[in-house]
Amino acid sequence: MNSKANHGVIKPICWQGDHLQLLDQRLLPLEEHYLVVRSAAEVAGAIHDMVVRGAPAIGIAAAYGVALAARAGDDLNTALSVLEASRPTAVNLHWALARMRQKISAGADPAALLSEAKAIHAEDLAMNHRMGDLGAALFTKPVSVLTHCNTGALATGGHGTALGVIRTAHALGRLKQVYAGETRPWLQGSRLTAWELQKEGIPAQLITDSAAASLMARAAVDWVIVGADRVAANGDVANKIGTYSLAVLARHHGVKFMVVAPGTTVDLTTANGSEIPIEERSSRELTEFRGQATAPAGFPALNPVFDVTPATLVDVLVTDRGVIHKPDAASVAELMKQDTAS
């Protein structure tokens, strides 16, 4: 089976001539609705409000936001600042905006900025397929995997990072079963990952986040496969809250732990995980769901939406530039010297 056969099934980010359409991920799986955005401020709002989410997808949307600002004749410095402030943890946002800023400094016109945004989008899809191939190649027999949050086409330019490895493994006959953690409090696993898996007929079951340890104790899981919002220079990984817990559990139970992220997610300017800003969002995301209370009124809640997994708990880091077993500062630095075409 062609591992790229389904790359166009799910398109969360679509350029439509003079505006951007974003699949509103807040409404899935109940409704498939595209939000029309026509300005950088509207793109920034969509990123902040999680209409679009996932580090690569955030970067792609932000690049299109710059293109929209240029088409409208808006002040580009203001647009860049508004977009930069939309989410603090995902490094792809800052990478994509730095790339657009370079084009602006070189005198690019609106058409050239749109072409650059489209190039960022297309390159991400190509990187995802390469990571899918590299990650699936590590499976010498069909495996059962556990994944967290959503790292598929919805979170990227298409195909996905961690879920892209799972997609490719399924296409190649190397996948037995997927366990998708629900991923509290936004339920990206149950609302989004389960939706993607069902849409493409990949064998999977949904589990509560707290069921992971029990599954591992029963030897039901061979690999934990997750994405990343930022990888520090030493290999520490910031990802959706709960990732660190899974890494600790995996190490205790002898389950392999794989992180899948493009080279654009590696931040060599951040020495280690302690330097990564961890976004804290409204407590209402924890005490309510879609406007319905899930906790007593006024009860305080702490809502960090990312955690940091030390590199010492990562067995494999898969990027479009290559694969690192047991990543550390030296191997990450060497990886980032590699040509992505190699």
PDB file of N, CA and C in Angstrom, residues 263-336:
ATOM      1  N   GLY A 263      12.734  19.103  12.043  1.00  0.00           N
ATOM      2  CA  GLY A 263      13.882  19.888  12.475  1.00  0.00           C
ATOM      3  C   GLY A 263      13.498  21.303  12.874  1.00  0.00           C
ATOM      4  N   THR A 264      12.402  21.808  12.325  1.00  0.00           N
ATOM      5  CA  THR A 264      11.952  23.161  12.668  1.00  0.00           C
ATOM      6  C   THR A 264      11.492  23.265  14.120  1.00  0.00           C
ATOM      7  N   THR A 265      11.246  22.144  14.771  1.00  0.00           N
ATOM      8  CA  THR A 265      10.819  22.137  16.167  1.00  0.00           C
ATOM      9  C   THR A 265      12.013  22.105  17.122  1.00  0.00           C
ATOM     10  N   VAL A 266      13.191  21.827  16.598  1.00  0.00           N
ATOM     11  CA  VAL A 266      14.403  21.813  17.419  1.00  0.00           C
ATOM     12  C   VAL A 266      14.890  23.251  17.596  1.00  0.00           C
ATOM     13  N   ASP A 267      15.066  23.655  18.837  1.00  0.00           N
ATOM     14  CA  ASP A 267      15.470  25.022  19.155  1.00  0.00           C
ATOM     15  C   ASP A 267      16.854  25.008  19.794  1.00  0.00           C
ATOM     16  N   LEU A 268      17.882  25.237  18.995  1.00  0.00           N
ATOM     17  CA  LEU A 268      19.255  25.207  19.503  1.00  0.00           C
ATOM     18  C   LEU A 268      19.561  26.399  20.404  1.00  0.00           C
ATOM     19  N   THR A 269      18.710  27.420  20.399  1.00  0.00           N
ATOM     20  CA  THR A 269      18.933  28.570  21.281  1.00  0.00           C
ATOM     21  C   THR A 269      18.416  28.315  22.695  1.00  0.00           C
ATOM     22  N   THR A 270      17.678  27.237  22.875  1.00  0.00           N
ATOM     23  CA  THR A 270      17.197  26.844  24.201  1.00  0.00           C
ATOM     24  C   THR A 270      18.048  25.683  24.683  1.00  0.00           C
ATOM     25  N   ALA A 271      18.858  25.911  25.703  1.00  0.00           N
ATOM     26  CA  ALA A 271      19.844  24.918  26.122  1.00  0.00           C
ATOM     27  C   ALA A 271      19.207  23.643  26.651  1.00  0.00           C
ATOM     28  N   ASN A 272      18.162  23.778  27.452  1.00  0.00           N
ATOM     29  CA  ASN A 272      17.521  22.603  28.044  1.00  0.00           C
ATOM     30  C   ASN A 272      16.073  22.924  28.375  1.00  0.00           C
ATOM     31  N   GLY A 273      15.373  21.917  28.856  1.00  0.00           N
ATOM     32  CA  GLY A 273      13.946  22.058  29.076  1.00  0.00           C
ATOM     33  C   GLY A 273      13.554  23.103  30.092  1.00  0.00           C
ATOM     34  N   SER A 274      14.443  23.405  31.044  1.00  0.00           N
ATOM     35  CA  SER A 274      14.099  24.400  32.064  1.00  0.00           C
ATOM     36  C   SER A 274      13.943  25.792  31.482  1.00  0.00           C
ATOM     37  N   GLU A 275      14.456  26.017  30.264  1.00  0.00           N
ATOM     38  CA  GLU A 275      14.367  27.325  29.627  1.00  0.00           C
ATOM     39  C   GLU A 275      13.152  27.461  28.712  1.00  0.00           C
ATOM     40  N   ILE A 276      12.380  26.402  28.567  1.00  0.00           N
ATOM     41  CA  ILE A 276      11.221  26.444  27.671  1.00  0.00           C
ATOM     42  C   ILE A 276      10.038  27.081  28.387  1.00  0.00           C
ATOM     43  N   PRO A 277       9.443  28.131  27.827  1.00  0.00           N
ATOM     44  CA  PRO A 277       8.263  28.734  28.468  1.00  0.00           C
ATOM     45  C   PRO A 277       7.076  27.780  28.386  1.00  0.00           C
ATOM     46  N   ILE A 278       6.440  27.555  29.512  1.00  0.00           N
ATOM     47  CA  ILE A 278       5.295  26.644  29.565  1.00  0.00           C
ATOM     48  C   ILE A 278       4.018  27.478  29.670  1.00  0.00           C
ATOM     49  N   GLU A 279       3.193  27.352  28.652  1.00  0.00           N
ATOM     50  CA  GLU A 279       1.957  28.124  28.592  1.00  0.00           C
ATOM     51  C   GLU A 279       0.962  27.628  29.639  1.00  0.00           C
ATOM     52  N   GLU A 280       0.384  28.565  30.376  1.00  0.00           N
ATOM     53  CA  GLU A 280      -0.732  28.265  31.263  1.00  0.00           C
ATOM     54  C   GLU A 280      -1.973  28.953  30.713  1.00  0.00           C
ATOM     55  N   ARG A 281      -3.019  28.183  30.539  1.00  0.00           N
ATOM     56  CA  ARG A 281      -4.245  28.709  29.964  1.00  0.00           C
ATOM     57  C   ARG A 281      -5.318  28.847  31.038  1.00  0.00           C
ATOM     58  N   SER A 282      -6.437  29.381  30.649  1.00  0.00           N
ATOM     59  CA  SER A 282      -7.516  29.681  31.576  1.00  0.00           C
ATOM     60  C   SER A 282      -7.933  28.450  32.383  1.00  0.00           C
ATOM     61  N   SER A 283      -8.183  28.662  33.678  1.00  0.00           N
ATOM     62  CA  SER A 283      -8.658  27.566  34.528  1.00  0.00           C
ATOM     63  C   SER A 283     -10.020  27.058  34.064  1.00  0.00           C
ATOM     64  N   ARG A 284     -10.746  27.883  33.314  1.00  0.00           N
ATOM     65  CA  ARG A 284     -12.068  27.457  32.840  1.00  0.00           C
ATOM     66  C   ARG A 284     -11.976  26.283  31.878  1.00  0.00           C
ATOM     67  N   GLU A 285     -10.826  26.119  31.208  1.00  0.00           N
ATOM     68  CA  GLU A 285     -10.669  24.959  30.337  1.00  0.00           C
ATOM     69  C   GLU A 285     -10.692  23.662  31.143  1.00  0.00           C
ATOM     70  N   LEU A 286     -10.375  23.762  32.427  1.00  0.00           N
ATOM     71  CA  LEU A 286     -10.360  22.592  33.298  1.00  0.00           C
ATOM     72  C   LEU A 286     -11.657  22.441  34.084  1.00  0.00           C
ATOM     73  N   THR A 287     -12.272  23.556  34.437  1.00  0.00           N
ATOM     74  CA  THR A 287     -13.473  23.515  35.276  1.00  0.00           C
ATOM     75  C   THR A 287     -14.769  23.500  34.471  1.00  0.00           C
ATOM     76  N   GLU A 288     -14.634  23.693  33.142  1.00  0.00           N
ATOM     77  CA  GLU A 288     -15.808  23.649  32.269  1.00  0.00           C
ATOM     78  C   GLU A 288     -15.462  22.874  31.002  1.00  0.00           C
ATOM     79  N   PHE A 289     -16.479  22.368  30.315  1.00  0.00           N
ATOM     80  CA  PHE A 289     -16.288  21.814  28.982  1.00  0.00           C
ATOM     81  C   PHE A 289     -17.469  22.221  28.130  1.00  0.00           C
ATOM     82  N   ARG A 290     -17.158  23.005  27.071  1.00  0.00           N
ATOM     83  CA  ARG A 290     -18.194  23.540  26.181  1.00  0.00           C
ATOM     84  C   ARG A 290     -19.303  24.223  26.961  1.00  0.00           C
ATOM     85  N   GLY A 291     -18.874  25.022  27.958  1.00  0.00           N
ATOM     86  CA  GLY A 291     -19.818  25.827  28.712  1.00  0.00           C
ATOM     87  C   GLY A 291     -20.493  25.125  29.865  1.00  0.00           C
ATOM     88  N   GLN A 292     -20.288  23.831  30.018  1.00  0.00           N
ATOM     89  CA  GLN A 292     -20.899  23.077  31.108  1.00  0.00           C
ATOM     90  C   GLN A 292     -19.898  22.886  32.235  1.00  0.00           C
ATOM     91  N   ALA A 293     -20.312  23.182  33.457  1.00  0.00           N
ATOM     92  CA  ALA A 293     -19.412  23.062  34.599  1.00  0.00           C
ATOM     93  C   ALA A 293     -19.043  21.610  34.852  1.00  0.00           C
ATOM     94  N   THR A 294     -17.763  21.379  35.129  1.00  0.00           N
ATOM     95  CA  THR A 294     -17.283  20.052  35.524  1.00  0.00           C
ATOM     96  C   THR A 294     -16.655  20.095  36.911  1.00  0.00           C
ATOM     97  N   ALA A 295     -16.707  21.241  37.568  1.00  0.00           N
ATOM     98  CA  ALA A 295     -16.180  21.438  38.921  1.00  0.00           C
ATOM     99  C   ALA A 295     -17.053  22.471  39.618  1.00  0.00           C
ATOM    100  N   PRO A 296     -17.000  22.542  40.938  1.00  0.00           N
ATOM    101  CA  PRO A 296     -17.799  23.545  41.652  1.00  0.00           C
ATOM    102  C   PRO A 296     -17.455  24.962  41.205  1.00  0.00           C
ATOM    103  N   ALA A 297     -18.430  25.812  41.147  1.00  0.00           N
ATOM    104  CA  ALA A 297     -18.229  27.197  40.716  1.00  0.00           C
ATOM    105  C   ALA A 297     -17.181  27.880  41.587  1.00  0.00           C
ATOM    106  N   GLY A 298     -16.246  28.544  40.941  1.00  0.00           N
ATOM    107  CA  GLY A 298     -15.226  29.289  41.653  1.00  0.00           C
ATOM    108  C   GLY A 298     -14.078  28.460  42.182  1.00  0.00           C
ATOM    109  N   PHE A 299     -14.096  27.153  41.957  1.00  0.00           N
ATOM    110  CA  PHE A 299     -13.011  26.315  42.483  1.00  0.00           C
ATOM    111  C   PHE A 299     -11.726  26.588  41.694  1.00  0.00           C
ATOM    112  N   PRO A 300     -10.590  26.823  42.370  1.00  0.00           N
ATOM    113  CA  PRO A 300      -9.350  27.166  41.657  1.00  0.00           C
ATOM    114  C   PRO A 300      -8.773  25.971  40.914  1.00  0.00           C
ATOM    115  N   ALA A 301      -8.129  26.243  39.780  1.00  0.00           N
ATOM    116  CA  ALA A 301      -7.528  25.180  38.977  1.00  0.00           C
ATOM    117  C   ALA A 301      -6.213  25.659  38.386  1.00  0.00           C
ATOM    118  N   LEU A 302      -5.260  24.769  38.309  1.00  0.00           N
ATOM    119  CA  LEU A 302      -3.974  25.028  37.676  1.00  0.00           C
ATOM    120  C   LEU A 302      -3.983  24.349  36.321  1.00  0.00           C
ATOM    121  N   ASN A 303      -3.675  25.097  35.258  1.00  0.00           N
ATOM    122  CA  ASN A 303      -3.831  24.545  33.910  1.00  0.00           C
ATOM    123  C   ASN A 303      -2.605  24.778  33.028  1.00  0.00           C
ATOM    124  N   PRO A 304      -1.435  24.182  33.385  1.00  0.00           N
ATOM    125  CA  PRO A 304      -0.315  24.208  32.445  1.00  0.00           C
ATOM    126  C   PRO A 304      -0.631  23.242  31.313  1.00  0.00           C
ATOM    127  N   VAL A 305      -0.412  23.652  30.068  1.00  0.00           N
ATOM    128  CA  VAL A 305      -0.844  22.799  28.955  1.00  0.00           C
ATOM    129  C   VAL A 305       0.312  22.053  28.289  1.00  0.00           C
ATOM    130  N   PHE A 306       1.523  22.237  28.809  1.00  0.00           N
ATOM    131  CA  PHE A 306       2.675  21.479  28.333  1.00  0.00           C
ATOM    132  C   PHE A 306       3.483  21.012  29.540  1.00  0.00           C
ATOM    133  N   ASP A 307       4.292  19.967  29.345  1.00  0.00           N
ATOM    134  CA  ASP A 307       5.302  19.607  30.316  1.00  0.00           C
ATOM    135  C   ASP A 307       6.593  19.277  29.568  1.00  0.00           C
ATOM    136  N   VAL A 308       7.656  19.066  30.309  1.00  0.00           N
ATOM    137  CA  VAL A 308       8.967  18.806  29.706  1.00  0.00           C
ATOM    138  C   VAL A 308       9.413  17.394  30.064  1.00  0.00           C
ATOM    139  N   THR A 309       9.734  16.613  29.047  1.00  0.00           N
ATOM    140  CA  THR A 309      10.277  15.274  29.227  1.00  0.00           C
ATOM    141  C   THR A 309      11.785  15.330  29.055  1.00  0.00           C
ATOM    142  N   PRO A 310      12.558  14.914  30.061  1.00  0.00           N
ATOM    143  CA  PRO A 310      14.011  14.938  29.928  1.00  0.00           C
ATOM    144  C   PRO A 310      14.484  14.023  28.808  1.00  0.00           C
ATOM    145  N   ALA A 311      15.547  14.426  28.140  1.00  0.00           N
ATOM    146  CA  ALA A 311      16.093  13.638  27.036  1.00  0.00           C
ATOM    147  C   ALA A 311      16.468  12.231  27.478  1.00  0.00           C
ATOM    148  N   THR A 312      16.812  12.068  28.756  1.00  0.00           N
ATOM    149  CA  THR A 312      17.208  10.747  29.262  1.00  0.00           C
ATOM    150  C   THR A 312      16.080   9.726  29.203  1.00  0.00           C
ATOM    151  N   LEU A 313      14.833  10.196  29.044  1.00  0.00           N
ATOM    152  CA  LEU A 313      13.687   9.286  28.950  1.00  0.00           C
ATOM    153  C   LEU A 313      13.248   9.041  27.506  1.00  0.00           C
ATOM    154  N   VAL A 314      13.918   9.679  26.552  1.00  0.00           N
ATOM    155  CA  VAL A 314      13.569   9.534  25.137  1.00  0.00           C
ATOM    156  C   VAL A 314      14.470   8.467  24.508  1.00  0.00           C
ATOM    157  N   ASP A 315      13.865   7.405  24.018  1.00  0.00           N
ATOM    158  CA  ASP A 315      14.648   6.348  23.365  1.00  0.00           C
ATOM    159  C   ASP A 315      15.036   6.736  21.949  1.00  0.00           C
ATOM    160  N   VAL A 316      14.095   7.364  21.222  1.00  0.00           N
ATOM    161  CA  VAL A 316      14.336   7.707  19.818  1.00  0.00           C
ATOM    162  C   VAL A 316      13.719   9.065  19.509  1.00  0.00           C
ATOM    163  N   LEU A 317      14.489   9.919  18.871  1.00  0.00           N
ATOM    164  CA  LEU A 317      13.977  11.178  18.317  1.00  0.00           C
ATOM    165  C   LEU A 317      14.008  11.051  16.803  1.00  0.00           C
ATOM    166  N   VAL A 318      12.845  11.119  16.181  1.00  0.00           N
ATOM    167  CA  VAL A 318      12.725  11.002  14.723  1.00  0.00           C
ATOM    168  C   VAL A 318      12.447  12.385  14.152  1.00  0.00           C
ATOM    169  N   THR A 319      13.287  12.842  13.232  1.00  0.00           N
ATOM    170  CA  THR A 319      13.077  14.108  12.534  1.00  0.00           C
ATOM    171  C   THR A 319      13.222  13.867  11.041  1.00  0.00           C
ATOM    172  N   ASP A 320      12.887  14.892  10.259  1.00  0.00           N
ATOM    173  CA  ASP A 320      13.087  14.778   8.817  1.00  0.00           C
ATOM    174  C   ASP A 320      14.560  14.753   8.460  1.00  0.00           C
ATOM    175  N   ARG A 321      15.431  15.154   9.377  1.00  0.00           N
ATOM    176  CA  ARG A 321      16.870  15.156   9.123  1.00  0.00           C
ATOM    177  C   ARG A 321      17.527  13.826   9.465  1.00  0.00           C
ATOM    178  N   GLY A 322      16.798  12.961  10.157  1.00  0.00           N
ATOM    179  CA  GLY A 322      17.350  11.675  10.548  1.00  0.00           C
ATOM    180  C   GLY A 322      16.831  11.242  11.908  1.00  0.00           C
ATOM    181  N   VAL A 323      17.373  10.145  12.388  1.00  0.00           N
ATOM    182  CA  VAL A 323      16.926   9.521  13.629  1.00  0.00           C
ATOM    183  C   VAL A 323      18.064   9.537  14.640  1.00  0.00           C
ATOM    184  N   ILE A 324      17.746   9.900  15.886  1.00  0.00           N
ATOM    185  CA  ILE A 324      18.722   9.844  16.970  1.00  0.00           C
ATOM    186  C   ILE A 324      18.222   8.858  18.025  1.00  0.00           C
ATOM    187  N   HIS A 325      19.059   7.902  18.366  1.00  0.00           N
ATOM    188  CA  HIS A 325      18.783   7.020  19.493  1.00  0.00           C
ATOM    189  C   HIS A 325      19.422   7.629  20.739  1.00  0.00           C
ATOM    190  N   LYS A 326      18.622   7.764  21.798  1.00  0.00           N
ATOM    191  CA  LYS A 326      19.078   8.357  23.064  1.00  0.00           C
ATOM    192  C   LYS A 326      19.687   9.750  22.838  1.00  0.00           C
ATOM    193  N   PRO A 327      18.878  10.706  22.462  1.00  0.00           N
ATOM    194  CA  PRO A 327      19.380  12.042  22.113  1.00  0.00           C
ATOM    195  C   PRO A 327      20.061  12.743  23.283  1.00  0.00           C
ATOM    196  N   ASP A 328      21.080  13.507  22.957  1.00  0.00           N
ATOM    197  CA  ASP A 328      21.749  14.382  23.909  1.00  0.00           C
ATOM    198  C   ASP A 328      22.241  15.605  23.143  1.00  0.00           C
ATOM    199  N   ALA A 329      22.923  16.516  23.831  1.00  0.00           N
ATOM    200  CA  ALA A 329      23.324  17.769  23.200  1.00  0.00           C
ATOM    201  C   ALA A 329      24.201  17.540  21.978  1.00  0.00           C
ATOM    202  N   ALA A 330      25.151  16.610  22.080  1.00  0.00           N
ATOM    203  CA  ALA A 330      26.068  16.363  20.966  1.00  0.00           C
ATOM    204  C   ALA A 330      25.342  15.796  19.750  1.00  0.00           C
ATOM    205  N   SER A 331      24.463  14.823  19.973  1.00  0.00           N
ATOM    206  CA  SER A 331      23.779  14.195  18.839  1.00  0.00           C
ATOM    207  C   SER A 331      22.751  15.126  18.208  1.00  0.00           C
ATOM    208  N   VAL A 332      22.108  15.982  19.030  1.00  0.00           N
ATOM    209  CA  VAL A 332      21.158  16.953  18.477  1.00  0.00           C
ATOM    210  C   VAL A 332      21.900  17.982  17.629  1.00  0.00           C
ATOM    211  N   ALA A 333      23.051  18.450  18.121  1.00  0.00           N
ATOM    212  CA  ALA A 333      23.836  19.422  17.357  1.00  0.00           C
ATOM    213  C   ALA A 333      24.289  18.830  16.032  1.00  0.00           C
ATOM    214  N   GLU A 334      24.715  17.581  16.043  1.00  0.00           N
ATOM    215  CA  GLU A 334      25.159  16.920  14.817  1.00  0.00           C
ATOM    216  C   GLU A 334      23.992  16.735  13.853  1.00  0.00           C
ATOM    217  N   LEU A 335      22.833  16.366  14.390  1.00  0.00           N
ATOM    218  CA  LEU A 335      21.645  16.193  13.566  1.00  0.00           C
ATOM    219  C   LEU A 335      21.296  17.465  12.823  1.00  0.00           C
ATOM    220  N   MET A 336      21.364  18.589  13.504  1.00  0.00           N
ATOM    221  CA  MET A 336      20.957  19.859  12.908  1.00  0.00           C
ATOM    222  C   MET A 336      21.917  20.354  11.857  1.00  0.00           C
TER     223      MET A 336
END
